[in-house]
Coordinates of C-alpha atoms in Angstrom, one line a residue:
Chain A
X1 CA -27.5 197.0 72.3
X2 CA -29.1 193.6 71.6
X3 CA -32.3 195.1 70.3
X4 CA -30.2 197.4 68.1
X5 CA -28.1 194.6 66.7
X6 CA -31.2 192.5 66.0
X7 CA -33.0 195.4 64.3
X8 CA -30.0 196.2 62.2
X9 CA -29.6 192.6 61.0
X10 CA -33.3 192.3 60.2
X11 CA -33.1 195.5 58.1
X12 CA -30.6 193.8 55.8
X13 CA -33.0 191.1 54.7
X14 CA -35.2 193.1 52.4
X15 CA -32.0 194.7 51.0
X16 CA -30.5 191.4 50.3
X17 CA -33.7 190.2 48.6
X18 CA -33.8 193.3 46.3
X19 CA -30.1 192.9 45.5
X20 CA -30.4 189.3 44.6
X21 CA -33.5 190.0 42.5
X22 CA -31.7 192.8 40.6
X23 CA -28.6 190.6 39.9
X24 CA -30.7 187.7 38.8
X25 CA -32.9 189.8 36.5
X26 CA -29.7 191.3 35.1
X27 CA -28.4 188.0 34.1
X28 CA -31.7 186.9 32.6
X29 CA -31.4 189.8 30.2
X30 CA -28.5 188.0 28.5
X31 CA -29.7 186.5 25.2
X32 CA -29.6 182.7 25.4
X33 CA -28.8 181.1 28.7
X34 CA -25.9 179.5 30.6
X35 CA -25.8 176.6 28.2
X36 CA -25.9 178.5 25.0
X37 CA -22.1 178.5 24.9
X38 CA -22.2 174.7 24.7
X39 CA -24.2 174.8 21.5
X40 CA -21.2 176.2 19.7
X41 CA -19.4 173.0 20.4
X42 CA -20.3 170.5 17.7
X43 CA -19.2 167.5 19.7
X44 CA -22.0 168.0 22.2
X45 CA -25.3 166.7 20.9
X46 CA -28.2 169.1 20.9
X47 CA -30.2 166.4 22.7
X48 CA -27.9 166.4 25.6
X49 CA -28.0 170.2 25.9
X50 CA -31.8 170.1 26.0
X51 CA -31.6 167.5 28.7
X52 CA -29.3 169.7 30.7
X53 CA -31.6 172.6 30.3
X54 CA -34.5 170.5 31.6
X55 CA -32.3 169.3 34.5
X56 CA -31.2 172.7 35.5
X57 CA -34.7 174.1 35.3
X58 CA -33.8 176.7 32.6
X59 CA -37.2 176.2 30.9
X60 CA -39.2 177.2 34.0
X61 CA -40.7 180.7 34.4
X62 CA -38.6 183.5 35.8
X63 CA -39.9 183.6 39.4
X64 CA -39.5 179.8 39.8
X65 CA -36.0 180.0 38.5
X66 CA -35.3 182.9 40.9
X67 CA -36.6 181.1 44.0
X68 CA -34.9 177.9 43.0
X69 CA -31.6 179.8 42.8
X70 CA -32.1 181.6 46.1
X71 CA -33.0 178.2 47.7
X72 CA -29.9 176.6 46.4
X73 CA -27.7 179.5 47.4
X74 CA -29.1 179.4 50.9
X75 CA -28.3 175.7 51.0
X76 CA -24.7 176.5 50.0
X77 CA -25.0 175.2 46.4
X78 CA -23.5 177.6 43.9
X79 CA -23.7 175.3 40.9
X80 CA -21.0 174.1 38.6
X81 CA -18.3 175.9 36.7
X82 CA -18.4 174.7 33.1
X83 CA -15.2 176.5 32.3
X84 CA -13.1 175.0 35.1
X85 CA -15.0 171.7 35.3
X86 CA -15.5 171.8 39.1
X87 CA -18.0 172.6 41.8
X88 CA -18.5 176.3 42.0
X89 CA -18.8 176.3 45.7
X90 CA -15.3 175.1 46.3
X91 CA -14.0 177.5 43.6
X92 CA -15.8 180.5 44.9
X93 CA -15.0 179.8 48.6
X94 CA -11.3 179.3 47.8
X95 CA -11.2 182.6 45.8
X96 CA -13.3 184.4 48.4
X97 CA -10.9 183.4 51.2
X98 CA -8.0 184.9 49.2
X99 CA -9.9 188.1 48.5
X100 CA -10.9 188.5 52.1
X101 CA -7.3 188.0 53.3
X102 CA -6.2 190.6 50.8
X103 CA -8.8 193.2 51.6
X104 CA -8.6 192.7 55.4
X105 CA -4.9 193.2 55.3
X106 CA -5.2 196.2 53.1
X107 CA -7.8 197.6 55.6
X108 CA -5.5 196.9 58.5
X109 CA -2.7 198.6 56.7
X110 CA -4.9 201.6 56.0
X111 CA -5.9 202.0 59.7
X112 CA -2.4 201.5 61.0
X113 CA -0.9 204.1 58.7
X114 CA -3.7 206.6 58.3
X115 CA -5.0 207.0 61.9
X116 CA -1.7 208.2 63.4
X117 CA -1.0 210.3 60.3
X118 CA -4.5 211.8 60.4
X119 CA -4.1 212.8 64.0
X120 CA -0.6 214.2 63.7
X121 CA -1.4 216.3 60.7
X122 CA -4.5 217.7 62.3
X123 CA -2.5 218.7 65.4
X124 CA -0.2 220.9 63.3
X125 CA -2.1 221.9 60.2
X126 CA -0.1 223.9 57.7
X127 CA 3.2 222.6 59.0
X128 CA 5.7 220.5 57.2
X129 CA 4.3 217.0 58.0
X130 CA 0.8 218.2 57.2
X131 CA 1.8 219.6 53.8
X132 CA 3.9 216.5 53.0
X133 CA 0.9 214.2 53.9
X134 CA -1.5 216.3 51.9
X135 CA 0.8 216.2 48.9
X136 CA 1.2 212.4 49.1
X137 CA -2.5 211.9 49.7
X138 CA -3.2 213.8 46.5
X139 CA -0.8 211.6 44.6
X140 CA -2.3 208.5 46.2
X141 CA -5.8 209.5 45.3
X142 CA -4.8 210.2 41.7
X143 CA -2.9 207.0 41.3
X144 CA -5.4 204.3 40.3
X145 CA -4.7 200.8 41.3
X146 CA -3.9 199.9 37.7
X147 CA -0.9 202.3 37.7
X148 CA 0.1 201.7 41.4
X149 CA 0.2 197.9 40.7
X150 CA 2.4 198.4 37.6
X151 CA 4.8 200.6 39.6
X152 CA 5.0 198.1 42.4
X153 CA 5.4 195.3 40.0
X154 CA 8.3 197.1 38.4
X155 CA 9.8 197.8 41.8
X156 CA 9.5 194.2 42.9
X157 CA 11.1 193.0 39.7
X158 CA 14.0 195.5 39.9
X159 CA 14.9 195.0 43.6
X160 CA 13.9 191.3 43.8
X161 CA 12.8 192.0 47.4
X162 CA 9.3 190.7 46.9
X163 CA 7.7 188.1 44.6
X164 CA 6.0 189.5 41.6
X165 CA 2.9 187.4 41.9
X166 CA 1.1 184.3 43.2
X167 CA 0.2 183.3 46.8
X168 CA 2.0 181.7 49.7
X169 CA 3.4 183.2 52.8
X170 CA 3.2 186.8 54.1
X171 CA 5.9 187.7 51.6
X172 CA 3.4 187.5 48.7
X173 CA 0.8 189.5 50.5
X174 CA 2.9 192.7 51.0
X175 CA 2.8 194.3 47.6
X176 CA -0.8 193.5 46.6
X177 CA -2.2 194.7 49.9
X178 CA 0.0 197.8 49.9
X179 CA -1.2 198.6 46.4
X180 CA -4.7 198.1 47.4
X181 CA -4.4 200.2 50.5
X182 CA -2.7 203.2 48.8
X183 CA -5.7 205.2 47.7
X184 CA -7.6 204.2 50.8
X185 CA -4.8 205.5 53.0
X186 CA -4.8 208.8 51.1
X187 CA -8.6 209.1 51.4
X188 CA -8.6 208.2 55.2
X189 CA -5.8 210.7 56.0
X190 CA -7.6 213.5 54.3
X191 CA -10.9 212.8 56.0
X192 CA -9.6 212.0 59.4
X193 CA -7.5 215.2 59.3
X194 CA -10.6 217.3 58.5
X195 CA -12.7 215.6 61.2
X196 CA -10.0 216.0 63.8
X197 CA -9.5 219.7 62.9
X198 CA -13.2 220.3 63.3
X199 CA -13.4 218.3 66.6
X200 CA -10.4 220.0 68.1
X201 CA -12.2 223.3 67.8
X202 CA -15.2 222.0 69.8
X203 CA -15.9 223.5 73.2
X204 CA -15.6 220.1 75.0
X205 CA -12.0 219.8 73.8
X206 CA -11.2 223.2 75.2
X207 CA -12.9 222.2 78.4
X208 CA -10.9 219.1 78.7
X209 CA -7.7 221.0 78.1
X210 CA -8.7 223.7 80.6
X211 CA -9.5 221.1 83.2
X212 CA -5.8 220.2 83.0
X213 CA -5.9 216.9 81.3
X214 CA -2.6 215.8 79.8
X215 CA -2.4 216.6 76.1
X216 CA -2.5 213.1 74.9
X217 CA -5.8 212.5 76.9
X218 CA -7.3 215.6 75.3
X219 CA -6.4 214.3 71.9
X220 CA -7.9 210.9 72.8
X221 CA -11.2 212.6 73.8
X222 CA -11.2 214.4 70.4
X223 CA -10.2 211.3 68.5
X224 CA -13.0 209.2 69.9
X225 CA -15.5 211.7 68.5
X226 CA -13.7 212.3 65.2
X227 CA -13.4 208.7 64.5
X228 CA -17.2 208.1 64.2
X229 CA -17.6 209.3 60.7
X230 CA -14.5 207.3 59.8
X231 CA -16.1 204.1 61.0
X232 CA -19.1 204.6 58.6
X233 CA -16.6 205.5 55.8
X234 CA -14.7 202.3 56.5
X235 CA -17.8 200.3 55.7
X236 CA -18.2 202.1 52.4
X237 CA -14.5 201.9 51.7
X238 CA -14.7 198.1 51.8
X239 CA -16.7 198.3 48.5
X240 CA -13.9 200.4 47.0
X241 CA -11.3 197.9 48.2
X242 CA -13.2 195.0 46.7
X243 CA -13.3 196.9 43.4
X244 CA -9.6 197.7 43.6
X245 CA -8.9 194.1 44.4
X246 CA -10.1 193.0 40.9
X247 CA -7.2 194.9 39.2
X248 CA -4.6 194.1 41.9
X249 CA -5.5 190.4 41.7
X250 CA -5.2 190.3 38.0
X251 CA -1.8 192.1 37.9
X252 CA -0.3 190.3 40.9
X253 CA -1.7 186.9 39.9
X254 CA -3.5 186.7 43.2
X255 CA -6.2 184.0 42.8
X256 CA -9.1 185.9 44.3
X257 CA -12.8 186.6 43.6
X258 CA -12.2 189.6 41.3
X259 CA -9.8 187.6 39.1
X260 CA -12.3 184.8 39.0
X261 CA -15.1 187.2 37.8
X262 CA -13.0 188.6 35.0
X263 CA -11.8 185.1 33.9
X264 CA -15.3 183.8 34.0
X265 CA -16.6 186.7 31.9
X266 CA -13.9 186.0 29.3
X267 CA -14.8 182.3 29.2
X268 CA -18.6 183.1 29.3
X269 CA -19.0 181.1 32.5
X270 CA -21.9 183.3 33.4
X271 CA -23.4 181.4 36.2
X272 CA -20.2 181.7 38.1
X273 CA -20.1 185.4 37.4
X274 CA -23.7 185.7 38.8
X275 CA -22.8 183.9 42.0
X276 CA -19.5 185.9 42.5
X277 CA -21.4 189.2 42.2
X278 CA -23.9 188.0 44.7
X279 CA -21.1 186.9 47.1
X280 CA -19.4 190.2 46.7
X281 CA -22.6 192.1 47.4
X282 CA -23.1 189.9 50.5
X283 CA -19.6 190.9 51.6
X284 CA -20.4 194.6 51.2
X285 CA -23.6 194.3 53.1
X286 CA -21.8 192.4 55.9
X287 CA -19.1 195.1 56.0
X288 CA -21.6 197.9 56.3
X289 CA -23.4 196.0 59.0
X290 CA -20.2 195.4 60.9
X291 CA -19.3 199.1 60.6
X292 CA -22.7 200.1 62.0
X293 CA -22.3 197.8 64.9
X294 CA -18.8 199.1 65.7
X295 CA -20.2 202.6 65.4
X296 CA -22.9 201.8 67.8
X297 CA -20.4 200.3 70.2
X298 CA -18.2 203.4 70.0
X299 CA -21.0 206.0 70.0
X300 CA -23.8 205.4 72.6
X301 CA -25.9 208.1 71.1
X302 CA -26.6 205.8 68.1
X303 CA -27.3 202.7 70.3
X304 CA -30.1 204.4 72.2
X305 CA -31.8 206.1 69.3
Chain B
X1 CA 0.2 229.8 44.1
X2 CA -3.2 228.4 44.6
X3 CA -4.6 230.0 41.5
X4 CA -1.5 228.9 39.6
X5 CA -2.2 225.3 40.6
X6 CA -5.8 225.1 39.5
X7 CA -5.4 227.3 36.4
X8 CA -2.5 225.1 35.4
X9 CA -4.6 222.0 35.9
X10 CA -7.4 223.5 33.8
X11 CA -4.8 224.3 31.1
X12 CA -3.5 220.8 31.1
X13 CA -7.0 219.3 30.8
X14 CA -8.0 221.7 28.0
X15 CA -4.7 220.8 26.2
X16 CA -5.5 217.0 26.6
X17 CA -9.0 217.4 25.2
X18 CA -7.7 219.5 22.3
X19 CA -5.1 216.7 21.6
X20 CA -8.0 214.2 21.5
X21 CA -10.1 216.4 19.2
X22 CA -7.3 217.0 16.7
X23 CA -5.8 213.5 17.1
X24 CA -5.7 212.5 13.4
X25 CA -4.0 215.8 12.5
X26 CA -1.5 215.8 15.3
X27 CA -0.5 212.2 15.0
X28 CA 1.9 211.4 12.2
X29 CA 0.4 208.0 11.4
X30 CA -2.9 206.2 11.6
X31 CA -3.3 204.2 14.8
X32 CA -3.6 201.0 12.9
X33 CA -0.7 201.5 10.6
X34 CA 1.9 198.8 11.2
X35 CA 5.6 199.1 10.5
X36 CA 6.5 195.5 11.2
X37 CA 10.2 195.9 10.6
X38 CA 10.3 198.5 13.4
X39 CA 8.6 196.6 16.2
X40 CA 9.4 197.8 19.8
X41 CA 11.3 200.7 18.4
X42 CA 12.4 203.1 21.3
X43 CA 11.3 206.7 21.2
X44 CA 13.0 208.6 18.4
X45 CA 15.4 211.2 19.5
X46 CA 14.9 214.6 18.0
X47 CA 18.1 216.5 17.3
X48 CA 18.9 220.2 16.5
X49 CA 22.7 219.7 16.4
X50 CA 24.5 217.4 13.9
X51 CA 27.6 215.4 14.5
X52 CA 29.8 218.3 13.4
X53 CA 28.3 220.5 16.1
X54 CA 26.4 222.7 13.7
X55 CA 23.0 223.9 14.8
X56 CA 20.0 223.5 12.6
X57 CA 16.7 225.4 12.8
X58 CA 14.8 222.5 11.3
X59 CA 14.8 219.5 13.8
X60 CA 15.9 216.2 12.4
X61 CA 16.2 212.6 13.4
X62 CA 18.7 210.0 12.6
X63 CA 17.7 207.0 10.6
X64 CA 18.1 203.7 12.3
X65 CA 18.4 200.1 11.5
X66 CA 17.5 196.9 13.4
X67 CA 20.2 194.6 14.6
X68 CA 19.2 191.3 13.1
X69 CA 16.4 189.5 14.9
X70 CA 16.6 191.4 18.2
X71 CA 14.5 194.5 18.9
X72 CA 17.8 196.5 19.2
X73 CA 18.2 199.5 17.0
X74 CA 21.3 201.2 15.9
X75 CA 21.4 204.8 14.6
X76 CA 23.0 205.4 11.2
X77 CA 24.4 208.8 10.4
X78 CA 21.8 209.7 7.9
X79 CA 19.9 212.7 9.1
X80 CA 16.2 212.9 8.1
X81 CA 14.7 216.4 8.5
X82 CA 11.3 216.7 10.1
X83 CA 8.8 218.7 8.1
X84 CA 5.7 220.4 9.3
X85 CA 2.2 220.1 7.6
X86 CA 3.3 217.2 5.5
X87 CA 1.0 215.0 3.4
X88 CA 0.5 211.6 4.9
X89 CA -2.1 208.9 5.4
X90 CA -5.5 210.2 4.7
X91 CA -8.1 210.5 7.5
X92 CA -11.6 211.8 7.9
X93 CA -12.3 214.7 10.2
X94 CA -15.5 216.8 10.4
X95 CA -16.8 214.9 7.4
X96 CA -14.0 215.8 5.1
X97 CA -11.0 213.7 4.0
X98 CA -7.7 215.3 4.9
X99 CA -4.1 214.3 4.2
X100 CA -2.2 216.9 6.1
X101 CA -0.4 216.0 9.3
X102 CA 1.2 218.4 11.7
X103 CA 4.6 216.9 11.4
X104 CA 6.3 214.0 9.7
X105 CA 9.1 212.8 7.4
X106 CA 9.1 213.3 3.6
X107 CA 10.2 209.7 3.1
X108 CA 7.2 207.5 3.8
X109 CA 9.4 204.4 4.4
X110 CA 11.2 206.0 7.3
X111 CA 9.5 206.5 10.6
X112 CA 9.4 209.0 13.5
X113 CA 8.1 207.4 16.7
X114 CA 7.9 210.2 19.4
X115 CA 7.0 207.7 22.1
X116 CA 8.3 204.5 20.5
X117 CA 6.4 201.7 18.8
X118 CA 4.6 198.6 20.0
X119 CA 5.0 194.9 19.3
X120 CA 3.5 195.4 15.8
X121 CA 5.4 198.5 15.0
X122 CA 2.6 200.9 15.5
X123 CA 3.3 204.4 16.6
X124 CA 2.5 204.7 20.3
X125 CA 2.1 208.5 20.1
X126 CA -0.6 208.2 17.4
X127 CA -2.3 205.5 19.4
X128 CA -2.3 207.5 22.6
X129 CA -3.8 210.5 20.9
X130 CA -6.5 208.3 19.2
X131 CA -7.1 206.4 22.4
X132 CA -7.6 209.7 24.2
X133 CA -10.7 210.3 22.0
X134 CA -12.3 207.3 23.5
X135 CA -11.0 207.5 27.0
X136 CA -11.4 211.2 27.6
X137 CA -14.8 211.7 26.0
X138 CA -16.5 208.7 27.7
X139 CA -16.2 210.4 31.1
X140 CA -17.8 213.6 30.0
X141 CA -20.7 211.9 28.1
X142 CA -21.4 209.5 30.9
X143 CA -21.3 212.3 33.5
X144 CA -23.7 214.4 31.5
X145 CA -26.2 211.5 31.4
X146 CA -25.6 210.7 35.0
X147 CA -26.3 214.3 36.0
X148 CA -29.5 214.5 33.9
X149 CA -30.8 211.3 35.3
X150 CA -29.7 212.0 38.9
X151 CA -31.2 215.4 38.9
X152 CA -34.5 214.2 37.4
X153 CA -34.9 211.4 39.9
X154 CA -33.6 213.4 42.8
X155 CA -35.9 216.4 42.0
X156 CA -38.9 214.1 41.6
X157 CA -38.2 212.3 44.9
X158 CA -37.3 215.4 46.9
X159 CA -40.0 217.6 45.6
X160 CA -43.0 215.3 45.5
X161 CA -42.0 213.0 48.4
X162 CA -44.5 210.3 49.1
X163 CA -44.2 206.9 47.4
X164 CA -42.0 208.3 44.6
X165 CA -39.4 209.2 47.3
X166 CA -39.6 205.8 49.0
X167 CA -39.3 204.0 45.7
X168 CA -36.3 206.0 44.5
X169 CA -34.5 205.9 47.8
X170 CA -34.9 202.2 48.2
X171 CA -33.4 201.8 44.7
X172 CA -30.6 204.2 45.6
X173 CA -29.8 202.3 48.8
X174 CA -29.6 199.1 46.8
X175 CA -27.3 200.5 44.1
X176 CA -25.0 202.1 46.6
X177 CA -24.6 198.8 48.5
X178 CA -23.5 196.9 45.4
X179 CA -19.7 196.6 44.9
X180 CA -18.8 199.1 42.1
X181 CA -16.5 197.2 39.8
X182 CA -18.2 193.9 40.4
X183 CA -21.5 195.5 39.3
X184 CA -19.8 197.1 36.3
X185 CA -18.4 193.7 35.3
X186 CA -21.8 192.0 35.8
X187 CA -23.5 194.5 33.5
X188 CA -20.6 194.2 31.0
X189 CA -21.2 190.4 31.0
X190 CA -24.8 191.0 29.8
X191 CA -23.4 192.3 26.5
X192 CA -21.4 190.1 24.0
X193 CA -17.7 190.1 24.5
X194 CA -16.8 191.2 21.0
X195 CA -18.4 194.5 20.2
X196 CA -17.6 197.1 17.6
X197 CA -15.7 200.0 19.3
X198 CA -18.5 202.6 19.1
X199 CA -21.1 200.1 20.2
X200 CA -18.9 199.4 23.2
X201 CA -18.7 203.2 23.8
X202 CA -22.4 203.4 24.3
X203 CA -22.5 200.2 26.4
X204 CA -19.9 201.8 28.7
X205 CA -21.8 205.0 28.9
X206 CA -24.8 203.0 29.9
X207 CA -22.9 201.1 32.5
X208 CA -21.4 204.2 34.1
X209 CA -24.7 206.0 34.1
X210 CA -26.3 203.0 35.8
X211 CA -23.5 203.0 38.4
X212 CA -23.4 206.8 38.9
X213 CA -27.0 208.0 39.1
X214 CA -27.6 206.7 42.6
X215 CA -25.2 208.9 44.5
X216 CA -26.2 212.0 42.5
X217 CA -29.9 211.3 43.1
X218 CA -29.4 211.0 46.8
X219 CA -27.7 214.4 47.2
X220 CA -30.0 216.2 44.8
X221 CA -33.0 214.8 46.6
X222 CA -31.6 216.1 49.9
X223 CA -31.1 219.5 48.6
X224 CA -34.4 219.7 46.9
X225 CA -36.2 218.4 50.0
X226 CA -34.7 221.2 52.1
X227 CA -35.2 223.9 49.5
X228 CA -38.9 223.1 48.9
X229 CA -39.8 224.2 52.4
X230 CA -38.2 227.6 52.1
X231 CA -40.5 230.6 52.3
X232 CA -39.6 231.9 48.8
X233 CA -40.8 228.6 47.3
X234 CA -44.0 228.9 49.3
X235 CA -44.3 232.5 48.0
X236 CA -43.8 231.3 44.4
X237 CA -46.5 228.7 45.0
X238 CA -48.9 231.3 46.3
X239 CA -48.2 233.5 43.4
X240 CA -49.5 230.7 41.2
X241 CA -46.3 229.2 39.8
X242 CA -46.6 225.6 38.7
X243 CA -44.6 222.8 40.3
X244 CA -42.4 222.5 37.2
X245 CA -41.7 226.2 37.1
X246 CA -40.7 226.2 40.8
X247 CA -38.4 223.2 40.3
X248 CA -36.8 224.6 37.2
X249 CA -36.5 228.3 38.1
X250 CA -36.3 228.3 41.9
X251 CA -34.9 225.1 43.1
X252 CA -32.7 223.4 40.6
X253 CA -30.4 226.4 39.9
X254 CA -29.1 225.8 43.5
X255 CA -28.0 222.3 42.7
X256 CA -25.6 223.3 39.9
X257 CA -22.7 223.9 42.3
X258 CA -23.0 220.4 43.6
X259 CA -23.3 219.0 40.1
X260 CA -20.1 220.8 39.1
X261 CA -18.2 219.5 42.1
X262 CA -19.5 216.0 41.6
X263 CA -18.6 215.9 38.0
X264 CA -15.0 216.6 38.8
X265 CA -15.2 213.5 40.9
X266 CA -17.2 211.3 38.5
X267 CA -15.4 212.2 35.2
X268 CA -12.1 210.8 36.4
X269 CA -13.8 207.9 38.0
X270 CA -15.5 207.0 34.7
X271 CA -12.3 207.5 32.7
X272 CA -10.7 205.2 35.1
X273 CA -13.6 202.8 34.7
X274 CA -12.9 202.6 31.0
X275 CA -9.2 202.2 31.6
X276 CA -9.8 199.4 34.0
X277 CA -12.3 197.5 31.8
X278 CA -10.1 197.8 28.7
X279 CA -7.1 196.8 30.9
X280 CA -8.9 193.7 32.0
X281 CA -9.7 192.8 28.5
X282 CA -13.4 193.3 28.5
X283 CA -13.3 196.9 27.1
X284 CA -11.9 198.3 23.9
X285 CA -10.4 195.5 21.7
X286 CA -7.4 195.5 19.4
X287 CA -6.7 196.9 16.9
X288 CA -8.5 200.0 18.2
X289 CA -6.8 202.0 20.9
X290 CA -7.8 203.3 24.3
X291 CA -5.6 204.3 27.2
X292 CA -6.6 201.1 29.0
X293 CA -5.8 198.6 26.4
X294 CA -2.5 200.4 25.6
X295 CA -1.5 200.0 29.2
X296 CA -2.6 196.3 29.1
X297 CA 0.2 195.8 26.5
X298 CA 2.8 196.8 29.1
X299 CA 1.6 194.5 31.9
X300 CA 4.3 191.8 31.7
X301 CA 7.5 192.4 33.6
X302 CA 9.5 191.5 30.6
X303 CA 7.9 194.2 28.4
X304 CA 8.0 196.7 31.2
X305 CA 11.7 196.5 31.8
X306 CA 12.8 196.1 28.2
X307 CA 10.4 198.5 26.5
X308 CA 9.5 201.0 29.3
X309 CA 8.1 203.5 26.8
X310 CA 5.1 201.3 26.5
X311 CA 4.2 202.6 30.0
X312 CA 3.7 206.2 28.7
X313 CA -0.1 206.0 28.6
X314 CA 0.2 205.7 32.4
X315 CA 1.6 209.3 32.5
X316 CA -1.4 210.5 30.5
X317 CA -3.9 208.7 32.8
X318 CA -2.2 209.9 36.0
X319 CA -2.0 213.6 34.8
X320 CA -5.7 213.5 33.8
X321 CA -6.9 212.1 37.1
X322 CA -4.5 214.4 39.1
X323 CA -5.7 217.6 37.3
X324 CA -9.3 216.7 37.7
X325 CA -8.7 216.1 41.5
X326 CA -6.9 219.4 41.8
X327 CA -9.8 221.3 40.1
X328 CA -12.3 219.4 42.2
X329 CA -10.5 220.4 45.4
X330 CA -10.6 224.1 44.4
X331 CA -14.3 223.9 43.4
X332 CA -15.1 222.2 46.7
X333 CA -13.7 225.3 48.5
X334 CA -15.6 227.7 46.3
X335 CA -18.8 225.7 46.9
X336 CA -18.3 225.9 50.6
X337 CA -17.8 229.6 50.4
X338 CA -20.9 230.0 48.2
X339 CA -22.9 227.9 50.7
X340 CA -22.5 230.4 53.4
X341 CA -24.8 232.8 51.6
X342 CA -27.8 230.6 51.5

């Protein structure tokens, strides 16, 4: 297990290198640089902007700029947000925490709802519950977060049961995470249902049942096998949740990373955008890594490959 | 029942695309035309029966007046008949200037708002139809480019293997491990914020193609890699067929099923991408319309509760995505059946 973990962690390093290079190169394509926006402000002397350029090393060749950037990021320095006039590390960390809270609770919600539902529907395919679940999962998949957020916002306003935006307390978390989880729940129920139906047809399940195991133990046997693909999917889904969080955060006024990216693009605070995208990519890579480790823990076949 | 569902979905989609194609003819007004004195006007009711209880073959609406300074409207008993094929604001279509609209009122100073009007008194129905041109076509165009690019790269990687394969697969891994919307926003940030609408169109197509090619490449590569070892391919090779001929005539035809299924997943995803970008304010800008920025106008709770008709673009978006999903489900089943034969 230890060797597997180590190998898997080492594998992410070249990936991270490539990702950071790609993102950095992308932002170097932008005409002008991070300080060009300042030139539009007549009250800042040109001299000062040139000095800042020198100070931030914006005149150096590409590869030096890249390695300086990576070095600074590794030391935990994410620069300065010119739009919000504060250190970008604090800003991004604060927003990141909020986004992680939101996505993790959405993920937890997804698992709590979709796992029992996926198993129950697979046990009685074609029956009432199954059809109902399939119908709602189709709706859930077709209801993008933009629309779901608006519907929930409307609901929250009409009933007054939940706050319509902002942070603080669990109360504020309910609607954003539910909105975010909705398409994921639909996706999970559909996939787990198919996996379970396939697994329940396997000879080892028949054998377990023939041996006289109690029904719930048989289902447990099947579940442990059927859940493996779902663990990989969970890692990938995390990317989807992060994407969805951008919209949800904007609509529910949840101060997260996605909202920060959009606001920073609108205020041309591009260095912050760059670092946010890097941080979000790190999150995805970490989520996939975690999913692989959980998979290895659940499925010994992968561990001993 | 099953056939009914997916044929119905296909019919709805065809209908939507026709709406988009004929938008200037079907919409009574130009999407930018403002009737400032009728801001936030609710959807106009269409009547067939007048106050005396007499039925009319020609539908009519009642004229209405604003109650001073509030966006509250009061009907006045002055019926205005609706005419078909009326002359109205000129528009260009297929390179010719036309004036005929499908329906409208004879009196140009009175208005018919099928889905109500927005804060500037623009007809929401006209704006939705014109917005559909942008929103609906972008998915198809981007998917076409994605499919071409993905097939090309996937075929190269899967057929020739070696360093080409390693290179493309590393790139694919990288693109797939980037967070979708964040990457889209990052690429969007490379371009200036204010773009002319059709420049933005191509920027979005570029963005979506950059996002979509990786998943297509991975699957096509897998299919090509497994097909190239088949005996019939070997036979073709022995018979003297060139690599390109084998790829084009003997291998790639098998990937069309997958491409079809995948496009029913990618087209709604890209349409949604446009909606999301415009909704967030980095897509189509006012005064031009797209489904995303129309929806953005209805975000605030005040607007949503007082003028709920501004949410009607949501219905169009939902139906489009739903029907694409339904067709996709059906195609997946067909693809699975076809797969048993090879």
